[in-house]
C-alpha cells in the first residue's frame, strides 16, 4: 500500500472494504441520486449572500432564481417574522401549520395552508442549498396575521407575529410608493446610470498605469492543463485565443461595465500593439479586485477536472457581469480558435 496514504484515508478504505457488495451498491446509488437531485435544483441569477431586505431590525435574505421567481429564504423569513428558525421538514412546516390552525378558527388564510406547504429548493450563489418561498407569499402572510390578531384568534405565543407583520406591511407600503414615484419620474433609470458611472469611475483609471505583471505562472499553467495545451514555463508565447479566455473568466467578472470600458480605453491608445487592459485599472479598487479574481480563477482551476467543469464552478462562485457579450464564442470547439 502507498506509504503516503494517511491514517484517515486508510481507515476509510478499510471501512469500504468491510461493507458488503449490496451496501456499497446502495451507497453508490444514494450518491448518484443526491447528485441528480442537486443538479435539478434551481439556481440563483441575482442576489448575494451578504445583501438582504431590511425593515428596521428585520432582515430577510432574498434572491432571483433562474426562472425569475423572487424568493425569500425560509430560515430568514421565519426569523424576520419572529418565529424560531426551525430546520428540516419540521421547520418547513411552521408557517403552513400556523395557517391551517387559523383557517380552522375561521380566518381566511388565502390558501396559504397549501401555498406555503411546498418550499422552493435552490442553490445560493455560494453553492449552498436552501429552502425558500415565493416572495409574493409574504404580504399575504402578513395580512392574515394582522387580521387574526384583530379578531383575537392568535394564540398568545404568536401575538408577537402580528406586530412584526404590521411592521413588514408598513415597509412594503413605503417601499412600494417610493418605487412607483421613481418609476413614473424616471429616477429609477437615472439612479442606475449614476450608479453605473460610479462603478466605472472607481474601477477604471483616467490615465494608463505603468506595466506590472498581474497574472502568475500558475494561471497559464492551469489554463493549458484544462485546455489540453502544452505549457512551457520558459516561454511567454501562448495561443492568441487565450486573450478571449482571460476576458471571459477574469475581466468580465470584475464589475458591471468595466470590461467594456477597459476595451474602449485600450483602443484609444495609439500604439503598435494594444496595451494590457489591467494598465487602465485604478490602484485602490480596480487592481485589488483583479488580483482577487485571478486568485479565485487559479484556485477553482486547480479543483477542476476539465474546462467545462471549471466554467461551471466559476459561474457559481464568481458569476460573469456581462456574459451575454461573449455568447458568439460559446459553441466554438477546442481547435485553438475560440473559447
PDB file of N, CA, C and O in Angstrom, residues 184-232:
ATOM      1  N   UNK A 184     -42.290  56.467 -12.254  1.00  0.00           N
ATOM      2  CA  UNK A 184     -43.034  57.463 -13.028  1.00  0.00           C
ATOM      3  C   UNK A 184     -42.153  58.651 -13.405  1.00  0.00           C
ATOM      4  O   UNK A 184     -42.215  59.171 -14.519  1.00  0.00           O
ATOM      5  N   UNK A 185     -41.291  59.079 -12.489  1.00  0.00           N
ATOM      6  CA  UNK A 185     -40.453  60.258 -12.749  1.00  0.00           C
ATOM      7  C   UNK A 185     -39.222  59.939 -13.575  1.00  0.00           C
ATOM      8  O   UNK A 185     -38.541  60.841 -14.064  1.00  0.00           O
ATOM      9  N   UNK A 186     -38.910  58.641 -13.743  1.00  0.00           N
ATOM     10  CA  UNK A 186     -37.706  58.262 -14.471  1.00  0.00           C
ATOM     11  C   UNK A 186     -36.466  58.223 -13.608  1.00  0.00           C
ATOM     12  O   UNK A 186     -35.356  57.988 -14.092  1.00  0.00           O
ATOM     13  N   UNK A 187     -36.652  58.438 -12.270  1.00  0.00           N
ATOM     14  CA  UNK A 187     -35.490  58.463 -11.381  1.00  0.00           C
ATOM     15  C   UNK A 187     -34.838  57.090 -11.269  1.00  0.00           C
ATOM     16  O   UNK A 187     -33.635  56.993 -11.046  1.00  0.00           O
ATOM     17  N   UNK A 188     -35.633  56.016 -11.464  1.00  0.00           N
ATOM     18  CA  UNK A 188     -35.072  54.669 -11.392  1.00  0.00           C
ATOM     19  C   UNK A 188     -33.962  54.478 -12.416  1.00  0.00           C
ATOM     20  O   UNK A 188     -32.882  53.969 -12.106  1.00  0.00           O
ATOM     21  N   UNK A 189     -34.218  54.914 -13.669  1.00  0.00           N
ATOM     22  CA  UNK A 189     -33.209  54.796 -14.721  1.00  0.00           C
ATOM     23  C   UNK A 189     -32.045  55.755 -14.477  1.00  0.00           C
ATOM     24  O   UNK A 189     -30.892  55.421 -14.734  1.00  0.00           O
ATOM     25  N   UNK A 190     -32.377  56.958 -13.970  1.00  0.00           N
ATOM     26  CA  UNK A 190     -31.324  57.936 -13.671  1.00  0.00           C
ATOM     27  C   UNK A 190     -30.379  57.391 -12.603  1.00  0.00           C
ATOM     28  O   UNK A 190     -29.161  57.509 -12.694  1.00  0.00           O
ATOM     29  N   UNK A 191     -30.957  56.766 -11.574  1.00  0.00           N
ATOM     30  CA  UNK A 191     -30.159  56.217 -10.481  1.00  0.00           C
ATOM     31  C   UNK A 191     -29.252  55.098 -10.976  1.00  0.00           C
ATOM     32  O   UNK A 191     -28.089  54.993 -10.578  1.00  0.00           O
ATOM     33  N   UNK A 192     -29.792  54.219 -11.866  1.00  0.00           N
ATOM     34  CA  UNK A 192     -28.982  53.144 -12.428  1.00  0.00           C
ATOM     35  C   UNK A 192     -27.791  53.701 -13.203  1.00  0.00           C
ATOM     36  O   UNK A 192     -26.669  53.214 -13.087  1.00  0.00           O
ATOM     37  N   UNK A 193     -28.069  54.740 -14.010  1.00  0.00           N
ATOM     38  CA  UNK A 193     -26.993  55.344 -14.801  1.00  0.00           C
ATOM     39  C   UNK A 193     -25.942  55.972 -13.903  1.00  0.00           C
ATOM     40  O   UNK A 193     -24.741  55.881 -14.153  1.00  0.00           O
ATOM     41  N   UNK A 194     -26.407  56.617 -12.827  1.00  0.00           N
ATOM     42  CA  UNK A 194     -25.477  57.251 -11.888  1.00  0.00           C
ATOM     43  C   UNK A 194     -24.621  56.210 -11.186  1.00  0.00           C
ATOM     44  O   UNK A 194     -23.400  56.362 -11.057  1.00  0.00           O
ATOM     45  N   UNK A 195     -25.271  55.130 -10.720  1.00  0.00           N
ATOM     46  CA  UNK A 195     -24.527  54.057 -10.040  1.00  0.00           C
ATOM     47  C   UNK A 195     -23.520  53.419 -10.988  1.00  0.00           C
ATOM     48  O   UNK A 195     -22.396  53.096 -10.597  1.00  0.00           O
ATOM     49  N   UNK A 196     -23.925  53.232 -12.255  1.00  0.00           N
ATOM     50  CA  UNK A 196     -23.041  52.642 -13.250  1.00  0.00           C
ATOM     51  C   UNK A 196     -21.813  53.531 -13.444  1.00  0.00           C
ATOM     52  O   UNK A 196     -20.678  53.058 -13.513  1.00  0.00           O
ATOM     53  N   UNK A 197     -22.058  54.851 -13.523  1.00  0.00           N
ATOM     54  CA  UNK A 197     -20.948  55.789 -13.689  1.00  0.00           C
ATOM     55  C   UNK A 197     -19.982  55.745 -12.521  1.00  0.00           C
ATOM     56  O   UNK A 197     -18.767  55.847 -12.700  1.00  0.00           O
ATOM     57  N   UNK A 198     -20.513  55.564 -11.328  1.00  0.00           N
ATOM     58  CA  UNK A 198     -19.655  55.485 -10.138  1.00  0.00           C
ATOM     59  C   UNK A 198     -18.797  54.227 -10.152  1.00  0.00           C
ATOM     60  O   UNK A 198     -17.647  54.240  -9.719  1.00  0.00           O
ATOM     61  N   UNK A 199     -19.373  53.122 -10.635  1.00  0.00           N
ATOM     62  CA  UNK A 199     -18.610  51.872 -10.733  1.00  0.00           C
ATOM     63  C   UNK A 199     -17.427  52.051 -11.686  1.00  0.00           C
ATOM     64  O   UNK A 199     -16.294  51.689 -11.368  1.00  0.00           O
ATOM     65  N   UNK A 200     -17.714  52.628 -12.870  1.00  0.00           N
ATOM     66  CA  UNK A 200     -16.653  52.836 -13.860  1.00  0.00           C
ATOM     67  C   UNK A 200     -15.577  53.758 -13.302  1.00  0.00           C
ATOM     68  O   UNK A 200     -14.374  53.499 -13.455  1.00  0.00           O
ATOM     69  N   UNK A 201     -15.993  54.825 -12.645  1.00  0.00           N
ATOM     70  CA  UNK A 201     -15.031  55.780 -12.078  1.00  0.00           C
ATOM     71  C   UNK A 201     -14.155  55.119 -11.025  1.00  0.00           C
ATOM     72  O   UNK A 201     -12.966  55.405 -10.909  1.00  0.00           O
ATOM     73  N   UNK A 202     -14.752  54.209 -10.230  1.00  0.00           N
ATOM     74  CA  UNK A 202     -13.996  53.543  -9.165  1.00  0.00           C
ATOM     75  C   UNK A 202     -13.006  52.525  -9.714  1.00  0.00           C
ATOM     76  O   UNK A 202     -11.915  52.355  -9.165  1.00  0.00           O
ATOM     77  N   UNK A 203     -13.349  51.863 -10.811  1.00  0.00           N
ATOM     78  CA  UNK A 203     -12.526  50.772 -11.326  1.00  0.00           C
ATOM     79  C   UNK A 203     -11.533  51.201 -12.407  1.00  0.00           C
ATOM     80  O   UNK A 203     -10.431  50.656 -12.481  1.00  0.00           O
ATOM     81  N   UNK A 204     -11.926  52.144 -13.260  1.00  0.00           N
ATOM     82  CA  UNK A 204     -11.116  52.483 -14.434  1.00  0.00           C
ATOM     83  C   UNK A 204     -10.384  53.800 -14.215  1.00  0.00           C
ATOM     84  O   UNK A 204     -10.999  54.828 -13.938  1.00  0.00           O
ATOM     85  N   UNK A 205      -9.053  53.743 -14.359  1.00  0.00           N
ATOM     86  CA  UNK A 205      -8.220  54.935 -14.146  1.00  0.00           C
ATOM     87  C   UNK A 205      -8.312  55.890 -15.339  1.00  0.00           C
ATOM     88  O   UNK A 205      -8.570  55.470 -16.470  1.00  0.00           O
ATOM     89  N   UNK A 206      -8.107  57.177 -15.073  1.00  0.00           N
ATOM     90  CA  UNK A 206      -8.155  58.173 -16.150  1.00  0.00           C
ATOM     91  C   UNK A 206      -6.942  58.040 -17.069  1.00  0.00           C
ATOM     92  O   UNK A 206      -7.026  58.265 -18.269  1.00  0.00           O
ATOM     93  N   UNK A 207      -5.799  57.692 -16.503  1.00  0.00           N
ATOM     94  CA  UNK A 207      -4.575  57.564 -17.294  1.00  0.00           C
ATOM     95  C   UNK A 207      -4.027  56.141 -17.192  1.00  0.00           C
ATOM     96  O   UNK A 207      -4.201  55.454 -16.187  1.00  0.00           O
ATOM     97  N   UNK A 208      -3.341  55.719 -18.249  1.00  0.00           N
ATOM     98  CA  UNK A 208      -2.774  54.378 -18.275  1.00  0.00           C
ATOM     99  C   UNK A 208      -1.652  54.252 -17.252  1.00  0.00           C
ATOM    100  O   UNK A 208      -0.792  55.128 -17.141  1.00  0.00           O
ATOM    101  N   UNK A 209      -1.649  53.161 -16.509  1.00  0.00           N
ATOM    102  CA  UNK A 209      -0.652  52.923 -15.472  1.00  0.00           C
ATOM    103  C   UNK A 209       0.596  52.256 -16.063  1.00  0.00           C
ATOM    104  O   UNK A 209       0.569  51.707 -17.169  1.00  0.00           O
ATOM    105  N   UNK A 210       1.698  52.291 -15.293  1.00  0.00           N
ATOM    106  CA  UNK A 210       2.912  51.596 -15.710  1.00  0.00           C
ATOM    107  C   UNK A 210       2.666  50.093 -15.735  1.00  0.00           C
ATOM    108  O   UNK A 210       1.866  49.567 -14.951  1.00  0.00           O
ATOM    109  N   UNK A 211       3.351  49.407 -16.627  1.00  0.00           N
ATOM    110  CA  UNK A 211       3.142  47.959 -16.742  1.00  0.00           C
ATOM    111  C   UNK A 211       3.754  47.219 -15.557  1.00  0.00           C
ATOM    112  O   UNK A 211       4.904  47.450 -15.175  1.00  0.00           O
ATOM    113  N   UNK A 212       2.966  46.351 -14.975  1.00  0.00           N
ATOM    114  CA  UNK A 212       3.420  45.420 -13.943  1.00  0.00           C
ATOM    115  C   UNK A 212       2.720  44.091 -14.205  1.00  0.00           C
ATOM    116  O   UNK A 212       1.504  44.060 -14.432  1.00  0.00           O
ATOM    117  N   UNK A 213       3.446  42.977 -14.219  1.00  0.00           N
ATOM    118  CA  UNK A 213       2.796  41.675 -14.467  1.00  0.00           C
ATOM    119  C   UNK A 213       1.742  41.372 -13.399  1.00  0.00           C
ATOM    120  O   UNK A 213       1.982  41.598 -12.214  1.00  0.00           O
ATOM    121  N   UNK A 214       0.607  40.901 -13.836  1.00  0.00           N
ATOM    122  CA  UNK A 214      -0.501  40.618 -12.910  1.00  0.00           C
ATOM    123  C   UNK A 214      -0.846  39.138 -12.818  1.00  0.00           C
ATOM    124  O   UNK A 214      -1.341  38.675 -11.803  1.00  0.00           O
ATOM    125  N   UNK A 215      -0.620  38.396 -13.925  1.00  0.00           N
ATOM    126  CA  UNK A 215      -1.054  37.003 -13.983  1.00  0.00           C
ATOM    127  C   UNK A 215       0.112  36.075 -13.646  1.00  0.00           C
ATOM    128  O   UNK A 215       1.117  36.061 -14.360  1.00  0.00           O
ATOM    129  N   UNK A 216       0.000  35.298 -12.558  1.00  0.00           N
ATOM    130  CA  UNK A 216       1.093  34.408 -12.148  1.00  0.00           C
ATOM    131  C   UNK A 216       1.233  33.217 -13.103  1.00  0.00           C
ATOM    132  O   UNK A 216       0.291  32.897 -13.845  1.00  0.00           O
ATOM    133  N   UNK A 217       2.377  32.540 -13.092  1.00  0.00           N
ATOM    134  CA  UNK A 217       2.588  31.383 -13.969  1.00  0.00           C
ATOM    135  C   UNK A 217       1.515  30.301 -13.790  1.00  0.00           C
ATOM    136  O   UNK A 217       1.122  29.648 -14.749  1.00  0.00           O
ATOM    137  N   UNK A 218       1.036  30.127 -12.537  1.00  0.00           N
ATOM    138  CA  UNK A 218       0.034  29.082 -12.272  1.00  0.00           C
ATOM    139  C   UNK A 218      -1.243  29.323 -13.061  1.00  0.00           C
ATOM    140  O   UNK A 218      -1.941  28.373 -13.428  1.00  0.00           O
ATOM    141  N   UNK A 219      -1.551  30.590 -13.311  1.00  0.00           N
ATOM    142  CA  UNK A 219      -2.758  30.924 -14.066  1.00  0.00           C
ATOM    143  C   UNK A 219      -2.692  30.296 -15.462  1.00  0.00           C
ATOM    144  O   UNK A 219      -3.612  29.600 -15.895  1.00  0.00           O
ATOM    145  N   UNK A 220      -1.575  30.526 -16.181  1.00  0.00           N
ATOM    146  CA  UNK A 220      -1.423  29.991 -17.533  1.00  0.00           C
ATOM    147  C   UNK A 220      -1.171  28.483 -17.526  1.00  0.00           C
ATOM    148  O   UNK A 220      -1.615  27.761 -18.422  1.00  0.00           O
ATOM    149  N   UNK A 221      -0.490  28.025 -16.493  1.00  0.00           N
ATOM    150  CA  UNK A 221      -0.234  26.577 -16.391  1.00  0.00           C
ATOM    151  C   UNK A 221      -1.560  25.815 -16.265  1.00  0.00           C
ATOM    152  O   UNK A 221      -1.751  24.780 -16.924  1.00  0.00           O
ATOM    153  N   UNK A 222      -2.485  26.337 -15.448  1.00  0.00           N
ATOM    154  CA  UNK A 222      -3.768  25.662 -15.259  1.00  0.00           C
ATOM    155  C   UNK A 222      -4.652  25.773 -16.491  1.00  0.00           C
ATOM    156  O   UNK A 222      -5.360  24.819 -16.838  1.00  0.00           O
ATOM    157  N   UNK A 223      -4.619  26.932 -17.171  1.00  0.00           N
ATOM    158  CA  UNK A 223      -5.395  27.061 -18.407  1.00  0.00           C
ATOM    159  C   UNK A 223      -4.909  26.032 -19.431  1.00  0.00           C
ATOM    160  O   UNK A 223      -5.711  25.356 -20.091  1.00  0.00           O
ATOM    161  N   UNK A 224      -3.595  25.905 -19.560  1.00  0.00           N
ATOM    162  CA  UNK A 224      -3.036  24.934 -20.504  1.00  0.00           C
ATOM    163  C   UNK A 224      -3.465  23.516 -20.147  1.00  0.00           C
ATOM    164  O   UNK A 224      -3.828  22.718 -21.021  1.00  0.00           O
ATOM    165  N   UNK A 225      -3.433  23.194 -18.863  1.00  0.00           N
ATOM    166  CA  UNK A 225      -3.832  21.851 -18.435  1.00  0.00           C
ATOM    167  C   UNK A 225      -5.295  21.576 -18.794  1.00  0.00           C
ATOM    168  O   UNK A 225      -5.625  20.526 -19.359  1.00  0.00           O
ATOM    169  N   UNK A 226      -6.171  22.520 -18.487  1.00  0.00           N
ATOM    170  CA  UNK A 226      -7.599  22.319 -18.717  1.00  0.00           C
ATOM    171  C   UNK A 226      -7.964  22.358 -20.197  1.00  0.00           C
ATOM    172  O   UNK A 226      -8.940  21.737 -20.614  1.00  0.00           O
ATOM    173  N   UNK A 227      -7.163  23.076 -20.990  1.00  0.00           N
ATOM    174  CA  UNK A 227      -7.431  23.165 -22.427  1.00  0.00           C
ATOM    175  C   UNK A 227      -6.670  22.112 -23.228  1.00  0.00           C
ATOM    176  O   UNK A 227      -6.832  22.002 -24.447  1.00  0.00           O
ATOM    177  N   UNK A 228      -5.805  21.354 -22.550  1.00  0.00           N
ATOM    178  CA  UNK A 228      -5.033  20.332 -23.251  1.00  0.00           C
ATOM    179  C   UNK A 228      -3.950  20.907 -24.134  1.00  0.00           C
ATOM    180  O   UNK A 228      -3.622  20.356 -25.190  1.00  0.00           O
ATOM    181  N   UNK A 229      -3.361  22.028 -23.695  1.00  0.00           N
ATOM    182  CA  UNK A 229      -2.312  22.708 -24.460  1.00  0.00           C
ATOM    183  C   UNK A 229      -0.981  22.554 -23.712  1.00  0.00           C
ATOM    184  O   UNK A 229      -0.942  22.722 -22.490  1.00  0.00           O
ATOM    185  N   UNK A 230       0.113  22.238 -24.394  1.00  0.00           N
ATOM    186  CA  UNK A 230       1.413  22.120 -23.716  1.00  0.00           C
ATOM    187  C   UNK A 230       1.793  23.426 -23.035  1.00  0.00           C
ATOM    188  O   UNK A 230       1.577  24.516 -23.588  1.00  0.00           O
ATOM    189  N   UNK A 231       2.353  23.330 -21.842  1.00  0.00           N
ATOM    190  CA  UNK A 231       2.770  24.515 -21.093  1.00  0.00           C
ATOM    191  C   UNK A 231       4.284  24.583 -21.040  1.00  0.00           C
ATOM    192  O   UNK A 231       4.948  23.632 -20.623  1.00  0.00           O
ATOM    193  N   UNK A 232       4.841  25.710 -21.479  1.00  0.00           N
ATOM    194  CA  UNK A 232       6.284  25.934 -21.451  1.00  0.00           C
ATOM    195  C   UNK A 232       6.574  27.072 -20.481  1.00  0.00           C
ATOM    196  O   UNK A 232       6.304  28.235 -20.777  1.00  0.00           O
TER     197      UNK A 232
END
